[in-house]
Amino acid sequence: MGAETKRLESVAESARKAGQQLDALEAKINKISSALNGLSGSGLTGLANGVKKLSAAMQNMNDVKTKDFTRLAKNIQKLTALDTDGLDGAA
């Protein structure tokens, strides 16, 4: 009888641990559900529209050669280094 009792206690302990793991899984699923419910349909639509516009704008970049793009980037860097306070004072 002692061996049978130990086996039943072991099964009961395994069932208790499984129940705890199921509770933890349920909590995680509830968190995911809450996060998904928080997503706004209009927000996702806005994001999709923004990506679509970005994609359309980037199509024109196919025609820009690397040399031209590099030159543009260097000139933009030069513009950012301008003394804007001095320009404001001169105006």
XYZ file of C-alpha atoms in Angstrom, residues 7-88:
82
model
C 2.621 6.973 -6.640
C -0.686 8.752 -6.051
C 1.104 11.568 -4.203
C 3.500 11.908 -7.134
C 0.605 12.052 -9.594
C -1.166 14.639 -7.428
C 2.014 16.774 -7.257
C 2.424 16.571 -11.037
C -1.206 17.596 -11.507
C -0.712 20.549 -9.122
C 2.357 21.731 -11.050
C 0.525 21.323 -14.352
C -2.331 23.410 -12.970
C 0.101 26.178 -11.976
C 1.637 26.150 -15.440
C -1.816 26.353 -17.018
C -2.633 29.339 -14.786
C 0.589 31.055 -15.888
C -0.230 30.331 -19.537
C -3.726 31.743 -19.082
C -2.275 34.940 -17.614
C 0.068 35.331 -20.585
C -2.738 34.729 -23.068
C -4.840 37.354 -21.278
C -1.966 39.850 -21.598
C -1.706 39.141 -25.325
C -5.461 39.483 -25.690
C -5.410 42.848 -23.905
C -2.578 44.073 -26.110
C -4.396 43.025 -29.277
C -7.618 44.661 -28.084
C -5.661 47.874 -27.593
C -4.695 48.049 -31.239
C -6.731 50.609 -33.067
C -8.055 49.636 -36.466
C -7.734 53.192 -37.682
C -4.185 53.333 -36.323
C -3.236 50.265 -38.320
C -4.910 51.737 -41.397
C -2.894 54.928 -40.926
C 0.293 52.906 -40.620
C -0.525 50.946 -43.763
C -1.237 54.169 -45.655
C 2.044 55.670 -44.471
C 3.987 52.612 -45.618
C 2.209 52.770 -48.968
C 3.161 56.448 -49.393
C 6.751 55.721 -48.382
C 6.898 52.905 -50.915
C 5.611 55.200 -53.670
C 8.118 57.901 -52.728
C 10.988 55.415 -52.689
C 10.177 54.304 -56.239
C 11.629 57.617 -57.426
C 14.866 56.839 -55.574
C 15.578 54.071 -58.095
C 16.613 56.741 -60.598
C 19.111 58.410 -58.241
C 22.673 57.255 -58.790
C 24.852 56.529 -55.772
C 27.244 59.320 -56.724
C 24.400 61.854 -56.798
C 22.990 60.613 -53.509
C 26.402 60.853 -51.831
C 26.849 64.402 -53.108
C 23.417 65.343 -51.794
C 24.140 63.804 -48.384
C 27.437 65.707 -48.095
C 25.755 68.992 -48.998
C 23.017 68.388 -46.440
C 25.728 67.839 -43.819
C 27.300 71.153 -44.813
C 23.947 72.895 -44.456
C 23.477 71.512 -40.963
C 26.888 72.933 -39.994
C 25.862 76.494 -40.898
C 25.891 79.090 -38.142
C 22.141 79.635 -37.895
C 22.522 82.130 -35.036
C 24.738 84.266 -37.265
C 22.200 84.040 -40.076
C 19.395 85.080 -37.733
